[in-house]
Short mmCIF file of C-alpha atoms in Angstrom, two decimals:
data_model
loop_
_atom_site.label_atom_id
_atom_site.label_comp_id
_atom_site.label_asym_id
_atom_site.label_seq_id
_atom_site.Cartn_x
_atom_site.Cartn_y
_atom_site.Cartn_z
CA MET A 565 20.67 33.50 13.28
CA THR A 566 23.74 34.56 11.15
CA LYS A 567 23.52 33.27 7.85
CA ARG A 568 25.86 31.10 7.85
CA GLU A 569 24.02 29.18 10.51
CA VAL A 570 20.53 29.47 8.33
CA ASP A 571 22.10 27.88 4.93
CA HIS A 572 23.85 25.01 7.18
CA GLU A 573 20.13 24.56 9.31
CA VAL A 574 18.10 25.80 5.34
CA ALA A 575 20.79 22.31 3.86
CA SER A 576 20.01 19.88 6.70
CA LEU A 577 16.27 20.77 6.09
CA ALA A 578 16.57 20.25 2.38
CA ARG A 579 18.50 17.16 3.15
CA ARG A 580 15.62 15.84 5.60
CA GLN A 581 12.84 16.98 2.58
CA HIS A 582 13.86 15.37 -0.14
CA GLY A 583 15.60 18.16 -1.11
CA ALA A 584 12.53 20.69 -0.97
CA PHE A 585 11.40 23.28 1.96
CA ALA A 586 8.83 26.40 1.84
CA THR A 587 10.15 29.61 2.49
CA ARG A 588 8.07 29.96 5.43
CA GLN A 589 10.28 27.36 7.23
CA VAL A 590 13.47 29.70 5.72
CA VAL A 591 11.35 33.03 7.05
CA ALA A 592 10.69 31.09 10.66
CA MET A 593 14.40 30.62 10.85
CA GLY A 594 15.28 33.24 11.23
CA ALA A 595 16.20 34.30 7.07
CA SER A 596 15.71 37.53 5.73
CA ASN A 597 13.89 37.95 2.32
CA SER A 598 16.83 39.78 1.19
CA LEU A 599 18.57 36.34 2.11
CA LEU A 600 16.72 34.68 0.27
CA ARG A 601 16.99 36.99 -2.60
CA ARG A 602 20.07 37.04 -3.03
CA ARG A 603 20.58 32.01 -2.74
CA VAL A 604 17.73 32.67 -5.64
CA ASN A 605 19.63 35.01 -8.00
CA ALA A 606 23.35 33.32 -6.74
CA GLY A 607 21.67 29.78 -7.76
CA LEU A 608 21.42 28.33 -4.51
CA TRP A 609 17.79 28.02 -4.11
CA LEU A 610 15.93 27.19 -7.05
CA PRO A 611 12.28 28.34 -6.67
CA VAL A 612 9.60 25.49 -8.64
CA ASP A 613 6.42 26.19 -6.65
CA ARG A 614 4.67 29.83 -5.45
CA GLY A 615 6.69 29.24 -2.06
CA VAL A 616 8.69 25.90 -2.17
CA LEU A 617 12.28 25.65 -3.67
CA VAL A 618 14.41 22.73 -3.83
CA PHE A 619 18.06 23.27 -2.76
CA ALA A 620 20.04 23.20 -5.84
CA GLY A 621 22.03 19.51 -7.40
CA SER A 622 19.57 17.77 -4.93
CA ASP A 623 18.10 14.84 -6.83
CA PRO A 624 14.41 14.78 -8.68
CA THR A 625 12.63 11.52 -7.29
CA TRP A 626 9.24 11.12 -6.93
CA GLU A 627 9.42 11.58 -3.50
CA ARG A 628 10.44 15.10 -4.16
CA GLN A 629 7.89 16.09 -6.41
CA LEU A 630 5.43 14.74 -3.22
CA LYS A 631 7.46 17.21 -1.26
CA ILE A 632 6.82 20.13 -3.77
CA ALA A 633 2.94 19.36 -3.59
CA GLU A 634 2.55 19.23 -0.04
CA LEU A 635 4.39 22.44 0.74
CA GLY A 636 2.48 24.33 -1.20
CA HIS A 637 0.15 24.89 1.30
CA PRO A 638 0.82 24.71 4.71
CA GLU A 639 -2.63 22.36 5.34
CA ALA A 640 -2.01 20.11 2.54
CA MET A 641 -1.01 16.58 2.69
CA VAL A 642 -0.46 13.76 -0.15
CA SER A 643 -3.51 11.51 -1.11
CA GLY A 644 -4.70 8.96 -3.42
CA ARG A 645 -3.15 6.36 -4.92
CA PRO A 646 0.71 8.14 -4.28
CA SER A 647 -0.10 7.47 -0.61
CA ALA A 648 -0.93 4.40 -1.38
CA SER A 649 2.00 3.93 -2.90
CA LEU A 650 3.97 5.78 0.15
CA HIS A 651 2.25 3.49 2.49
CA GLY A 652 3.01 0.80 1.12
CA LEU A 653 0.08 -0.92 -0.70
CA GLY A 654 1.18 -2.44 -4.02
CA PHE A 655 0.95 1.03 -5.94
CA GLY A 656 3.62 2.60 -7.17
CA PRO A 657 4.83 5.94 -8.32
CA GLY A 658 2.40 8.33 -10.21
CA ARG A 659 1.48 11.54 -10.58
CA PRO A 660 1.83 13.24 -7.26
CA GLU A 661 -1.71 13.94 -5.54
CA ILE A 662 -3.09 16.64 -2.23
CA THR A 663 -5.63 16.92 -0.48
CA VAL A 664 -6.78 20.71 1.28
CA PRO A 665 -9.19 22.31 2.79
CA ARG A 666 -12.55 22.68 1.08
CA GLY A 667 -13.31 26.92 0.47
CA CYS A 668 -9.28 26.54 -0.39
CA HIS A 669 -8.86 28.35 -3.26
CA HIS A 670 -5.04 26.41 -3.40
CA ARG A 671 -4.12 24.77 -6.91
CA THR A 672 -0.17 23.26 -8.60
CA PRO A 673 0.39 22.91 -12.07
CA ARG A 674 2.58 19.99 -9.88
CA ALA A 675 -0.73 17.71 -8.56
CA THR A 676 -4.30 16.60 -8.84
CA VAL A 677 -5.90 18.83 -5.76
CA ARG A 678 -8.72 17.69 -3.73
CA ARG A 679 -10.71 19.86 -1.44
CA ARG A 680 -12.09 17.73 1.90
CA ASP A 681 -12.64 17.97 5.79
CA GLU A 682 -11.74 16.40 8.42
CA VAL A 683 -9.18 14.79 6.57
CA THR A 684 -6.48 12.31 9.27
CA SER A 685 -3.41 12.49 8.49
CA THR A 686 0.02 10.81 9.35
CA VAL A 687 4.05 11.46 8.39
CA ILE A 688 5.77 8.92 5.85
CA ASP A 689 9.20 9.26 5.42
CA HIS A 690 9.23 13.00 5.92
CA ILE A 691 6.45 13.28 3.80
CA ARG A 692 2.14 14.62 5.08
CA VAL A 693 0.19 11.81 4.23
CA THR A 694 -3.01 10.63 4.70
CA ASP A 695 -3.17 7.79 7.25
CA LEU A 696 -3.56 4.65 5.94
CA PRO A 697 -7.29 4.37 7.37
CA GLN A 698 -8.20 7.68 5.39
CA THR A 699 -5.93 6.12 1.98
CA VAL A 700 -7.97 2.85 2.37
CA VAL A 701 -12.13 5.72 2.27
CA ASP A 702 -10.23 7.66 -1.19
CA LEU A 703 -8.92 4.44 -2.75
CA ALA A 704 -13.08 3.12 -2.50
CA GLY A 705 -13.83 6.05 -5.02
CA VAL A 706 -11.35 5.07 -7.97
CA LEU A 707 -11.13 1.69 -7.45
CA PRO A 708 -12.94 -1.52 -9.20
CA ALA A 709 -14.40 -3.11 -5.75
CA PRO A 710 -12.08 -6.33 -6.70
CA ARG A 711 -8.81 -4.24 -6.54
CA LEU A 712 -10.59 -2.88 -3.25
CA LEU A 713 -11.11 -5.93 -1.48
CA GLY A 714 -7.65 -7.54 -2.41
CA THR A 715 -5.77 -3.33 -1.11
CA VAL A 716 -7.25 -3.56 1.81
CA GLU A 717 -6.87 -7.18 2.82
CA THR A 718 -3.40 -6.60 2.28
CA ALA A 719 -3.13 -2.88 4.72
CA LEU A 720 -5.28 -5.61 7.29
CA LEU A 721 -2.68 -8.33 6.71
CA HIS A 722 0.68 -6.53 6.68
CA HIS A 723 0.50 -3.17 7.65
CA GLY A 724 -1.54 -3.09 11.03
CA LEU A 725 -4.85 -1.18 9.26
CA ASP A 726 -7.38 -1.99 12.65
CA PRO A 727 -10.13 -3.82 11.72
CA GLY A 728 -12.52 -1.74 14.51
CA GLU A 729 -10.78 1.23 13.54
CA LEU A 730 -12.08 0.62 9.27
CA GLN A 731 -15.70 -0.03 10.40
CA ARG A 732 -15.60 3.06 11.62
CA ARG A 733 -14.19 5.26 9.04
CA ALA A 734 -16.42 3.00 6.48
CA GLN A 735 -19.69 2.96 8.30
CA LEU A 736 -18.85 7.19 8.43
CA ALA A 737 -17.69 7.38 4.38
CA GLY A 738 -21.70 5.74 4.12
CA VAL A 739 -22.72 8.81 7.03
CA ARG A 740 -20.90 11.07 4.87
CA ARG A 741 -22.37 9.30 1.13
CA LEU A 742 -18.63 9.58 0.06
CA ARG A 743 -17.66 8.20 -3.73
CA GLY A 744 -16.85 4.42 -2.46
CA ALA A 745 -18.72 4.19 0.61
CA ALA A 746 -21.23 1.47 -0.70
CA THR A 747 -18.62 -0.68 -1.68
CA LEU A 748 -16.31 -0.15 1.21
CA GLN A 749 -18.53 -1.70 3.59
CA ARG A 750 -18.96 -4.23 1.48
CA VAL A 751 -14.97 -5.27 1.49
CA VAL A 752 -15.46 -4.54 4.48
CA THR A 753 -18.54 -6.85 4.91
CA GLN A 754 -16.24 -9.18 3.51
CA LEU A 755 -13.55 -9.34 5.18
CA LEU A 756 -14.55 -9.21 8.48
CA GLU A 757 -17.77 -10.51 8.79
CA ALA A 758 -19.39 -13.27 6.25
CA GLU A 759 -18.64 -16.51 7.19
CA ALA A 760 -15.49 -18.42 6.33
CA PRO A 761 -16.55 -20.93 2.91
CA SER A 762 -16.75 -24.84 3.66
CA MET A 763 -12.86 -26.27 3.37
CA SER A 764 -14.57 -28.63 0.40
CA ALA A 765 -15.97 -25.51 -1.60
CA LEU A 766 -11.96 -24.03 -1.32
CA GLU A 767 -10.94 -27.37 -2.84
CA ARG A 768 -12.71 -27.43 -5.52
CA ARG A 769 -11.37 -23.85 -6.57
CA LEU A 770 -7.95 -24.77 -6.49
CA ARG A 771 -8.63 -27.70 -7.79
CA GLU A 772 -10.46 -25.63 -10.59
CA VAL A 773 -8.11 -22.37 -10.86
CA LEU A 774 -4.22 -25.30 -11.20
CA ARG A 775 -6.73 -26.65 -13.82
CA LEU A 776 -7.08 -23.33 -15.95
CA ALA A 777 -3.64 -23.09 -15.06
CA GLY A 778 -2.04 -26.26 -16.44
CA PHE A 779 -1.41 -27.94 -13.49
CA HIS A 780 -2.31 -31.26 -14.01
CA ASP A 781 0.22 -33.00 -11.92
CA ALA A 782 -0.92 -31.50 -7.96
CA ARG A 783 -0.87 -33.56 -5.99
CA PHE A 784 -3.62 -31.70 -3.02
CA GLU A 785 -3.05 -33.14 0.52
CA ALA A 786 0.57 -33.67 0.59
CA ALA A 787 3.32 -34.58 2.70
CA PRO A 788 6.65 -31.96 1.90
CA PRO A 789 9.53 -34.04 1.20
CA TRP A 790 10.75 -32.54 4.83
CA TRP A 791 7.86 -34.46 6.41
CA PRO A 792 7.56 -37.40 4.90
CA GLU A 793 6.80 -39.66 7.91
CA GLY A 794 5.15 -35.95 9.93
CA PRO A 795 1.01 -35.48 9.90
CA GLU A 796 2.45 -31.56 8.59
CA ARG A 797 0.31 -31.56 4.96
CA VAL A 798 0.53 -28.57 2.45
CA ASP A 799 -2.66 -28.17 0.27
CA VAL A 800 -1.34 -28.72 -2.88
CA LEU A 801 2.55 -30.27 -3.85
CA LEU A 802 4.10 -28.58 -6.95
CA GLU A 803 7.34 -30.98 -7.95
CA VAL A 804 8.24 -30.04 -10.91
CA GLU A 805 7.88 -25.99 -9.92
CA ARG A 806 8.78 -26.30 -6.14
CA VAL A 807 6.68 -24.18 -5.15
CA ILE A 808 3.57 -24.54 -2.40
CA VAL A 809 0.02 -23.80 -2.96
CA GLU A 810 -1.70 -22.77 0.05
CA GLY A 811 -5.54 -23.14 0.11
CA ASP A 812 -6.63 -19.47 2.60
CA GLY A 813 -10.82 -19.44 3.37
CA ARG A 814 -10.03 -18.73 7.39
CA ALA A 815 -12.19 -15.76 8.36
CA TRP A 816 -10.53 -13.13 9.28
CA HIS A 817 -9.94 -13.24 12.91
CA GLN A 818 -8.09 -17.11 12.46
CA ARG A 819 -5.71 -16.58 9.38
CA VAL A 820 -4.54 -13.06 12.85
CA ALA A 821 -4.98 -15.74 14.58
CA ASP A 822 -2.12 -18.19 13.06
CA PHE A 823 -0.45 -15.57 11.33
CA GLU A 824 3.09 -16.60 13.16
CA ASN A 825 2.77 -20.56 12.15
CA ASP A 826 2.04 -19.52 8.73
CA ARG A 827 4.94 -17.77 7.78
CA ARG A 828 6.89 -20.43 10.40
CA ARG A 829 6.15 -23.52 7.96
CA ASP A 830 7.08 -20.56 5.14
CA ASN A 831 9.89 -19.85 6.10
CA LEU A 832 10.77 -23.92 6.47
CA ALA A 833 9.17 -24.49 2.88
CA ALA A 834 12.24 -21.46 1.55
CA LEU A 835 14.97 -23.07 3.61
CA HIS A 836 14.05 -26.63 1.29
CA GLY A 837 14.18 -24.29 -1.60
CA TYR A 838 10.41 -23.88 -2.20
CA ARG A 839 8.30 -21.14 -2.63
CA VAL A 840 5.13 -20.47 -1.66
CA VAL A 841 1.69 -19.12 -3.17
CA ARG A 842 -1.21 -18.75 -0.23
CA LEU A 843 -4.40 -17.80 -2.59
CA THR A 844 -7.51 -16.39 -0.17
CA TRP A 845 -11.44 -17.36 -1.17
CA THR A 846 -11.60 -14.01 -2.91
CA MET A 847 -8.69 -15.10 -5.36
CA VAL A 848 -10.14 -18.16 -6.64
CA THR A 849 -13.15 -16.83 -6.98
CA ARG A 850 -13.46 -12.21 -7.46
CA LEU A 851 -9.89 -12.62 -9.20
CA ARG A 852 -10.16 -16.31 -10.77
CA ALA A 853 -9.31 -14.47 -14.31
CA ALA A 854 -5.82 -13.05 -12.95
CA THR A 855 -4.92 -16.09 -10.01
CA VAL A 856 -4.64 -18.44 -13.30
CA ARG A 857 -2.88 -16.38 -14.66
CA ASP A 858 0.18 -15.68 -11.88
CA LEU A 859 -0.46 -19.44 -11.98
CA ARG A 860 0.64 -20.08 -15.98
CA ARG A 861 3.85 -17.39 -15.27
CA LEU A 862 5.31 -20.94 -12.00
CA ARG A 863 5.10 -23.50 -14.36
CA VAL A 864 8.29 -24.72 -15.77
CA PRO A 865 8.21 -24.55 -19.31
CA ALA A 866 7.67 -28.74 -21.23
CA ALA A 867 11.49 -29.53 -22.17
#
């Protein structure tokens, strides 16, 4: 490969990898050490960590920080909260964190380094990260139980986390005595195995959180304006705020089965200018205080 071809390939690689690349990748393309030195001395390739460079002019994004940390070791992968963010689980950008095999002496000032074996990975946006089940297991060691429960629920409902695989990983975490394993097992039991609450119990909880949030004119089991004579009802109608509140105490398997119908009802409400808020049993019990705070934000200020 000619020098020009190497330059072209490195530029293409850097674009895919958020501006970062490893010297081992460049060497694999056929670049010599002298070519590497010349490009660095010319300011075209900028060293940022041991064995890692960035393409001059690339944006210093959070994703580039993650890729730099991941490229620092051939077996490294982004893990913890940064992995959860890349998986779309509701975590914001934070300090990069990577996992490398036990016995590895790799260190970097650019990331927190964890050492574990038998960690499974995937690739998101050209960044190697722990896969979704592994990410959930890792989060169990650092999140309080209510936050973990909400995160696992999100992963199951919206990101394709397989319930059977989640149960297997939770059991394996217990066998390995990983931090947070007991909490994760309780969360899995609550989400996948616990019996659904009665509708009367759920309604009592809904009334309580709405009262605490200041909604004293809520209509329960109401017909929305687009179904005035039809059989369809919504759990709670907040007419002034144009909000529908649905209580969801269904067992996991039933929630999955009803997913499409729920989305159809939500879309129909949106077409008529209404927002839909779905509150689970966990939200109106263990997470009641946070739910009340969120509901208060929906209120229309008094004139």
